[in-house]
C-alpha positions as a Python dict, from the first residue, in 0.01 Angstrom:
ca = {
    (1, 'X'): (0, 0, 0),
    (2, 'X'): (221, -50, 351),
    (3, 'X'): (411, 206, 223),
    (4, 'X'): (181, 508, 268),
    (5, 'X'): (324, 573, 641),
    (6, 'X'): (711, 643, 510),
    (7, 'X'): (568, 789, 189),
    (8, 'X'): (341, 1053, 396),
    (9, 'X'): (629, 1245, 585),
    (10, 'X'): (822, 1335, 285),
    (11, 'X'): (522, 1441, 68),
    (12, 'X'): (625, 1798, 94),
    (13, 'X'): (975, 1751, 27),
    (14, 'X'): (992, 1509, -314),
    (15, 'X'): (652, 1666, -488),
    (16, 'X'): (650, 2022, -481),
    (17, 'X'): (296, 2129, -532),
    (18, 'X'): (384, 2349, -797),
    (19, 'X'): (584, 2139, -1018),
    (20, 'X'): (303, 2021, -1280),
    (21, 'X'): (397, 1796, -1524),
    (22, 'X'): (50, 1614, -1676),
    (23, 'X'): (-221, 1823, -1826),
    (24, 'X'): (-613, 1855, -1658),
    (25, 'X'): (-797, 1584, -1820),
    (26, 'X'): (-1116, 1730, -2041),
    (27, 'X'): (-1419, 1821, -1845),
    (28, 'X'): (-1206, 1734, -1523),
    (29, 'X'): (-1023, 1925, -1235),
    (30, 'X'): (-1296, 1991, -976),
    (31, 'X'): (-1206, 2010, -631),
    (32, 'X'): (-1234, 1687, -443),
    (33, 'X'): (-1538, 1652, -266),
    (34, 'X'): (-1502, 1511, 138),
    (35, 'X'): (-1780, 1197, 170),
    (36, 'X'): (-1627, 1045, 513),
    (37, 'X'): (-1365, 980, 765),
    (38, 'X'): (-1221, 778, 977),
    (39, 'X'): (-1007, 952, 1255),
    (40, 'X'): (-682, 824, 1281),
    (41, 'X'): (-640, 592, 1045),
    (42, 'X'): (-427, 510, 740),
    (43, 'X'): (-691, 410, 507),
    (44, 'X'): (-512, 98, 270),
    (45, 'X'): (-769, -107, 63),
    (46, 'X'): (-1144, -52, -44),
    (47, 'X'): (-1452, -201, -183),
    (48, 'X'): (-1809, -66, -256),
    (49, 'X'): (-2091, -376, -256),
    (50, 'X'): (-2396, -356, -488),
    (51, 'X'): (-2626, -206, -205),
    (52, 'X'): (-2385, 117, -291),
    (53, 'X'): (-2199, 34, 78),
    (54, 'X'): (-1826, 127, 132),
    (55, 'X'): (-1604, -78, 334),
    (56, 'X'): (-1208, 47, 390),
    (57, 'X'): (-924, -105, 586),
    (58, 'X'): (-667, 85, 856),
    (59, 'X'): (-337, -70, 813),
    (60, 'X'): (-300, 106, 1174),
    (61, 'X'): (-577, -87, 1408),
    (62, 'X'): (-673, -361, 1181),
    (63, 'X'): (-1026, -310, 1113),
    (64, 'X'): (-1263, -332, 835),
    (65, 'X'): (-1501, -64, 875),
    (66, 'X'): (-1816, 6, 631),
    (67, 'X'): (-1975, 349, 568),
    (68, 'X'): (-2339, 311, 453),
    (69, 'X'): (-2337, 665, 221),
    (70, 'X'): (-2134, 955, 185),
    (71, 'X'): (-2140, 1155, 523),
    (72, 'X'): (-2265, 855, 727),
    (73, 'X'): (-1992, 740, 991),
    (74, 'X'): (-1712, 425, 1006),
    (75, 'X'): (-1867, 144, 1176),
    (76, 'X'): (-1618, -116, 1260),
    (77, 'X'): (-1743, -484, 1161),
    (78, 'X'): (-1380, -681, 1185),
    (79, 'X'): (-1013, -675, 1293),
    (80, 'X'): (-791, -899, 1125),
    (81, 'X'): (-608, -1137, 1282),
    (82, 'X'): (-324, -960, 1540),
    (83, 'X'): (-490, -675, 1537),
    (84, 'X'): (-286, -464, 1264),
    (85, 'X'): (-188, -452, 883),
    (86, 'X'): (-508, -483, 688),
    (87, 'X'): (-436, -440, 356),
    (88, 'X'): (-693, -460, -22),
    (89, 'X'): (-990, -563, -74),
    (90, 'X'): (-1194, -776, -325),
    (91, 'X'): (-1505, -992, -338),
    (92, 'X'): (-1445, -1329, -381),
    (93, 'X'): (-1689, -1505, -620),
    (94, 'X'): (-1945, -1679, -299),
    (95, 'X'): (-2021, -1298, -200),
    (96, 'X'): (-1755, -1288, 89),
    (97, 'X'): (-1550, -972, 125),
    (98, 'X'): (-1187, -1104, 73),
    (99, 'X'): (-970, -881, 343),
    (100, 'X'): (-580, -887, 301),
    (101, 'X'): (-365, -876, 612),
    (102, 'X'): (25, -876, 686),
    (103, 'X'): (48, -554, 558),
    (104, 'X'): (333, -399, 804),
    (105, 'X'): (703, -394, 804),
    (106, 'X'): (743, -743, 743),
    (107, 'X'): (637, -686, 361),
    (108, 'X'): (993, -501, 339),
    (109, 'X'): (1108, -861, 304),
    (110, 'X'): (778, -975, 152),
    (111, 'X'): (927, -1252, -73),
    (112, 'X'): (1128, -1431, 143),
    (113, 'X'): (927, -1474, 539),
    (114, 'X'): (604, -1399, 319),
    (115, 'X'): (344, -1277, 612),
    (116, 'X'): (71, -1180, 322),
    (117, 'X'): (-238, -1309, 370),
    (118, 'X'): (-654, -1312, 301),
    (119, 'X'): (-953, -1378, 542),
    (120, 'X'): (-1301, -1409, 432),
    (121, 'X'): (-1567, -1160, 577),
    (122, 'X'): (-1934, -1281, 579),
    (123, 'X'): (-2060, -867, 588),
    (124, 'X'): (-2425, -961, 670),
    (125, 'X'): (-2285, -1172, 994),
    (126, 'X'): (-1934, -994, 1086),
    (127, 'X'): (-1793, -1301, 1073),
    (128, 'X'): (-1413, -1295, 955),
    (129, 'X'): (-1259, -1615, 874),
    (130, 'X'): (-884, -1721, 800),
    (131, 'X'): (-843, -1842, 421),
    (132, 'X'): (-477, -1844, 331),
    (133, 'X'): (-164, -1769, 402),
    (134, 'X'): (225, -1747, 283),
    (135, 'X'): (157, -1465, -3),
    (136, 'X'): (448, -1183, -30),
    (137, 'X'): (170, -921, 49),
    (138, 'X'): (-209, -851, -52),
    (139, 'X'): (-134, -488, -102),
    (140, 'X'): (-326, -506, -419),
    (141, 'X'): (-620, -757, -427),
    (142, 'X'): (-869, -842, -693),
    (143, 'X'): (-1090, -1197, -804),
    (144, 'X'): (-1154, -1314, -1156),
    (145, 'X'): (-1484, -1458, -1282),
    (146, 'X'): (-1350, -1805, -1174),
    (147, 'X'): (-1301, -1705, -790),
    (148, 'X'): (-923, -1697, -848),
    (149, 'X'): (-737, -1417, -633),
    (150, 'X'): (-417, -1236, -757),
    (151, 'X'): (-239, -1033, -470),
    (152, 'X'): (69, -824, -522),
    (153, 'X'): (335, -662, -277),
    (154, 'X'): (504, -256, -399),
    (155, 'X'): (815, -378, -163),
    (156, 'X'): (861, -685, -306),
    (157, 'X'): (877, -877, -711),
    (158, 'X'): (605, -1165, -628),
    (159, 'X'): (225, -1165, -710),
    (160, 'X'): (36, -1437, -618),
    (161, 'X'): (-222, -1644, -720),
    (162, 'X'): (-492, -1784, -469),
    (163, 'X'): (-724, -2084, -568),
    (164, 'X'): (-1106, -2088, -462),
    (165, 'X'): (-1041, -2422, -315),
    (166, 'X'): (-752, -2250, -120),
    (167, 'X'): (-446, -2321, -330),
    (168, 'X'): (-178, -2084, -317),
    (169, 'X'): (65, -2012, -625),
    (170, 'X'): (303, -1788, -459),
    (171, 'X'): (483, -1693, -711),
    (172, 'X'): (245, -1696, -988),
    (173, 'X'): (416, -1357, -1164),
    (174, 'X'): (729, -1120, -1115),
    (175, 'X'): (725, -783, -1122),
    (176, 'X'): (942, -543, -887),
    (177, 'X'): (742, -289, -714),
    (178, 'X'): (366, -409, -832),
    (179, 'X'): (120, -235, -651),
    (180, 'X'): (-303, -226, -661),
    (181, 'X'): (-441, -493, -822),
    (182, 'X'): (-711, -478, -1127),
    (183, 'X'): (-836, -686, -1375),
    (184, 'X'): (-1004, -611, -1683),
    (185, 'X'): (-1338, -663, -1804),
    (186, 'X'): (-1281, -989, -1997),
    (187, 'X'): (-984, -1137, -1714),
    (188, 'X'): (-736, -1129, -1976),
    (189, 'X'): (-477, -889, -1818),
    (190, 'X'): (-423, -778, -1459),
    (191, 'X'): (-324, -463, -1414),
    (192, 'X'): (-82, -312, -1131),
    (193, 'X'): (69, 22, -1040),
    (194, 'X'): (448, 23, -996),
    (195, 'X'): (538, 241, -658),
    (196, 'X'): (886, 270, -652),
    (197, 'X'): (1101, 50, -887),
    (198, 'X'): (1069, 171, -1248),
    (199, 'X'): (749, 365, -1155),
    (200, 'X'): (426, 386, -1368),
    (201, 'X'): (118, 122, -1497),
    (202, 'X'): (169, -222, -1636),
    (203, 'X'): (-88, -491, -1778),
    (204, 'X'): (22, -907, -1683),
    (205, 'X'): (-126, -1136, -1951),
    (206, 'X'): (-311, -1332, -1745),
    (207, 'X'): (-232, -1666, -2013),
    (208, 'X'): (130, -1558, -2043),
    (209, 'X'): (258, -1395, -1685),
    (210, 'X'): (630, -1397, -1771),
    (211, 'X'): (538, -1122, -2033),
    (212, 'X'): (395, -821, -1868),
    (213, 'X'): (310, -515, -2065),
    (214, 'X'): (414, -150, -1958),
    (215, 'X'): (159, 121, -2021),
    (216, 'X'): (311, 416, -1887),
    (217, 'X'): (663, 481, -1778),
    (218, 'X'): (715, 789, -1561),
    (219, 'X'): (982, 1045, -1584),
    (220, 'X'): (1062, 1356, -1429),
    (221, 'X'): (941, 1474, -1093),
    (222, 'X'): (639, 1233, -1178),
    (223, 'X'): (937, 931, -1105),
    (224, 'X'): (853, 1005, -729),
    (225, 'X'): (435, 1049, -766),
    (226, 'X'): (429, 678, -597),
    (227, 'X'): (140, 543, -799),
    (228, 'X'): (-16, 352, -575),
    (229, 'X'): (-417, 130, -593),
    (230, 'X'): (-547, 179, -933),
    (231, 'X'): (-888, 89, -1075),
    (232, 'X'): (-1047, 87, -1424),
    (233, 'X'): (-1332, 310, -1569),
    (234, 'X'): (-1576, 161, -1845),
    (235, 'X'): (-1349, 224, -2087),
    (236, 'X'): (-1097, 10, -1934),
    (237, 'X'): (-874, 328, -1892),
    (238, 'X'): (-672, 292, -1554),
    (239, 'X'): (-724, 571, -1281),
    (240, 'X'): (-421, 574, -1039),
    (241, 'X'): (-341, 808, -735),
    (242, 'X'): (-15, 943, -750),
    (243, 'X'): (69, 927, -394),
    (244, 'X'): (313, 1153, -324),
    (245, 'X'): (192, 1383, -612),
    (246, 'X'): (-110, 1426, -463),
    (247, 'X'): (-273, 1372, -777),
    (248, 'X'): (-533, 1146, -936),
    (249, 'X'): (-422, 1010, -1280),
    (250, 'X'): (-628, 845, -1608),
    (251, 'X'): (-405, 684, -1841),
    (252, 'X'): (-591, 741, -2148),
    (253, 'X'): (-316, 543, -2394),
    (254, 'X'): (9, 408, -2385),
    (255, 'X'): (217, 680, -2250),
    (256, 'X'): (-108, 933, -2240),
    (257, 'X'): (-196, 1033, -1911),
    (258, 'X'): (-388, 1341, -1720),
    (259, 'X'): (-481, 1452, -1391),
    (260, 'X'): (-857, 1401, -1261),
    (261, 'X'): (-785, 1574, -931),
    (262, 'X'): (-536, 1727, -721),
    (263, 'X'): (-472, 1878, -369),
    (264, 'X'): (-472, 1481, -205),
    (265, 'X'): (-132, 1381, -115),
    (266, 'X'): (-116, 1036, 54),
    (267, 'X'): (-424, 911, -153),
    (268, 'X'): (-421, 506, -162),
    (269, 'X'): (-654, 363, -390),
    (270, 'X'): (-930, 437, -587),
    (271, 'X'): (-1268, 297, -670),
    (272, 'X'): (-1553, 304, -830),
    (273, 'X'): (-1915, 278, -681),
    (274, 'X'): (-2189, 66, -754),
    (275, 'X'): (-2567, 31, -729),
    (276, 'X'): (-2856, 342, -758),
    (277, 'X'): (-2773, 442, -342),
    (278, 'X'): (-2490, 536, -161),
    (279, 'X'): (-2140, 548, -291),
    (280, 'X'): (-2333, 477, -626),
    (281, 'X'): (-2230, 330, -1006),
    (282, 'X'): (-2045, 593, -1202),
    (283, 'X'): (-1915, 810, -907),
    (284, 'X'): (-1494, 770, -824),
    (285, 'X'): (-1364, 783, -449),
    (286, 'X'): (-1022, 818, -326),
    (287, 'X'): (-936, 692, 30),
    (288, 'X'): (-589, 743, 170),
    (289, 'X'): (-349, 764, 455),
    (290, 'X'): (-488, 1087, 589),
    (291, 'X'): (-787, 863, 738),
    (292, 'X'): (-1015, 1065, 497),
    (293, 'X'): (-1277, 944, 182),
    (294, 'X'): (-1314, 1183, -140),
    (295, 'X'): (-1534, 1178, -437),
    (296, 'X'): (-1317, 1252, -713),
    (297, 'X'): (-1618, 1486, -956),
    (298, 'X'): (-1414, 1505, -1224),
    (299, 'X'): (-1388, 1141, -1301),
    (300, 'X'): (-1750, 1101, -1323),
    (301, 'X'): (-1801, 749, -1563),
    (302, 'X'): (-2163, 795, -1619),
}
């Protein structure tokens, strides 16, 4: 999400690392393992292709950069158009890498000039082409089995929906503060963190968008964690970094929640890998604003 630079300078100030309020989940609470870097960035959306290959975006410079495995460097294969504000991540259904862009202070009024938007990346050529425009954000970015795009903004109340023939629903849901973007196994719900207003985890009927769902409300000190990009284990149990928190979260029910991993304030999204190489099937990452890539051992979904 944009808002990882104002939410990293007051990480020690709202979340005191001592205040605890979710339990360890079973099995977890390992310390997070570092599997890359990239210095000087502020790491805001990822994706991990079947060849087990990790490719991140730096809302700072722009670029797209892919590492190959854990430990292996950041190449840069793309900048986004002006060079600033790259945002999610999601592959679109003809094997492009869908890159979101807009993502700077302009989101703060998301809704209304709407800068959000999505270029194509051909990752075997470099090639990054211009799709569409005039979304709130892409802060959160994922593609159903039909090729259709949903992109969401945490400053603003619009998601969108993007066509595969390039239509843009701008305002194809509300929901105040949405943030990360994931759909579930069978497309029937999206599912999106809420950063700041009303924080926690709801589910959007994909069929019935006016209706969305709330799976976890936060209270307490957990009001400021920031949940920020979310994914979904096999189970279909969200997994969401609590930003400010510092903490990686699985939802395991309505209202259920515990803590994977902690000791990573800033964290911005999590993911899952894929493929038998690399950043492989079954193994969790966190990226975040610190520049810096974790495995995440204890939510292992082997």
């Amino acid at each position: 999400m944009a808002a990882g630079a104002l939410l990293a300078g007051v990480v020690s100030v709202a979340a005191p690392q001592t205040a605890f309020a979710a339990p360890v989940c079973p099995g977890a609470g390992q310390p997070p393992v570092l599997v890359g870097r990239v210095p000087g960035a502020a790491l805001e959306g990822v994706a991990v292709d079947d060849g087990g290959r990790l490719y991140t975006t730096d809302l700072i410079s722009g670029r797209v950069f892919r590492l190959d495995a854990p430990g292996a460097p950041a190449v840069p294969v793309a900048t986004v158009p002006g060079g600033r504000g790259a945002g999610a991540l999601a592959w679109a259904s003809d094997g492009s890498l869908l890159v979101g862009y807009g993502a700077d202070a302009r989101v703060l009024l998301g809704d209304i000039l709407r800068p959000g938007a999505i270029a194509k990346l051909n990752t075997a050529t470099g090639a990054l082409t211009p799709f569409v425009s005039g979304l709130s954000a892409a802060d959160g970015l994922d593609v159903d089995a039909a090729g259709t795009a949903y992109a969401t903004n945490d400053f603003g109340t619009q998601i969108g929906r993007v066509f595969p023939d390039g239509r843009v629903e701008r305002n194809w849901a509300t929901l105040p503060s949405a943030n990360g973007a994931v759909l579930g196994v069978d497309d029937r719900y999206l599912y999106v963190s809420r950063t700041f207003v009303n924080p926690g985890v709801s589910r959007i009927p994909i069929a019935n968008p006016g209706a969305p769902e709330s799976i976890l409300d936060l209270s307490g000190l957990d009001t400021f964690a920031a949940p920020d990009g979310l994914t979904l284990d096999s189970r279909g149990r969200p997994v969401v970094p609590a930003n400010v928190r510092g903490e990686i979260w699985r939802v395991d029910a309505p209202g259920q929640y515990c803590v994977l991993a902690s000791g990573l304030p800033t964290s911005s999204m999590v993911v899952y890998g894929q493929g038998s190489g690399g950043f492989s099937a079954g193994r969790l990452f966190r990226i975040g604003f610190d520049g810096a890539i974790y495995e995440i051992p204890g939510g292992f979904d082997g």
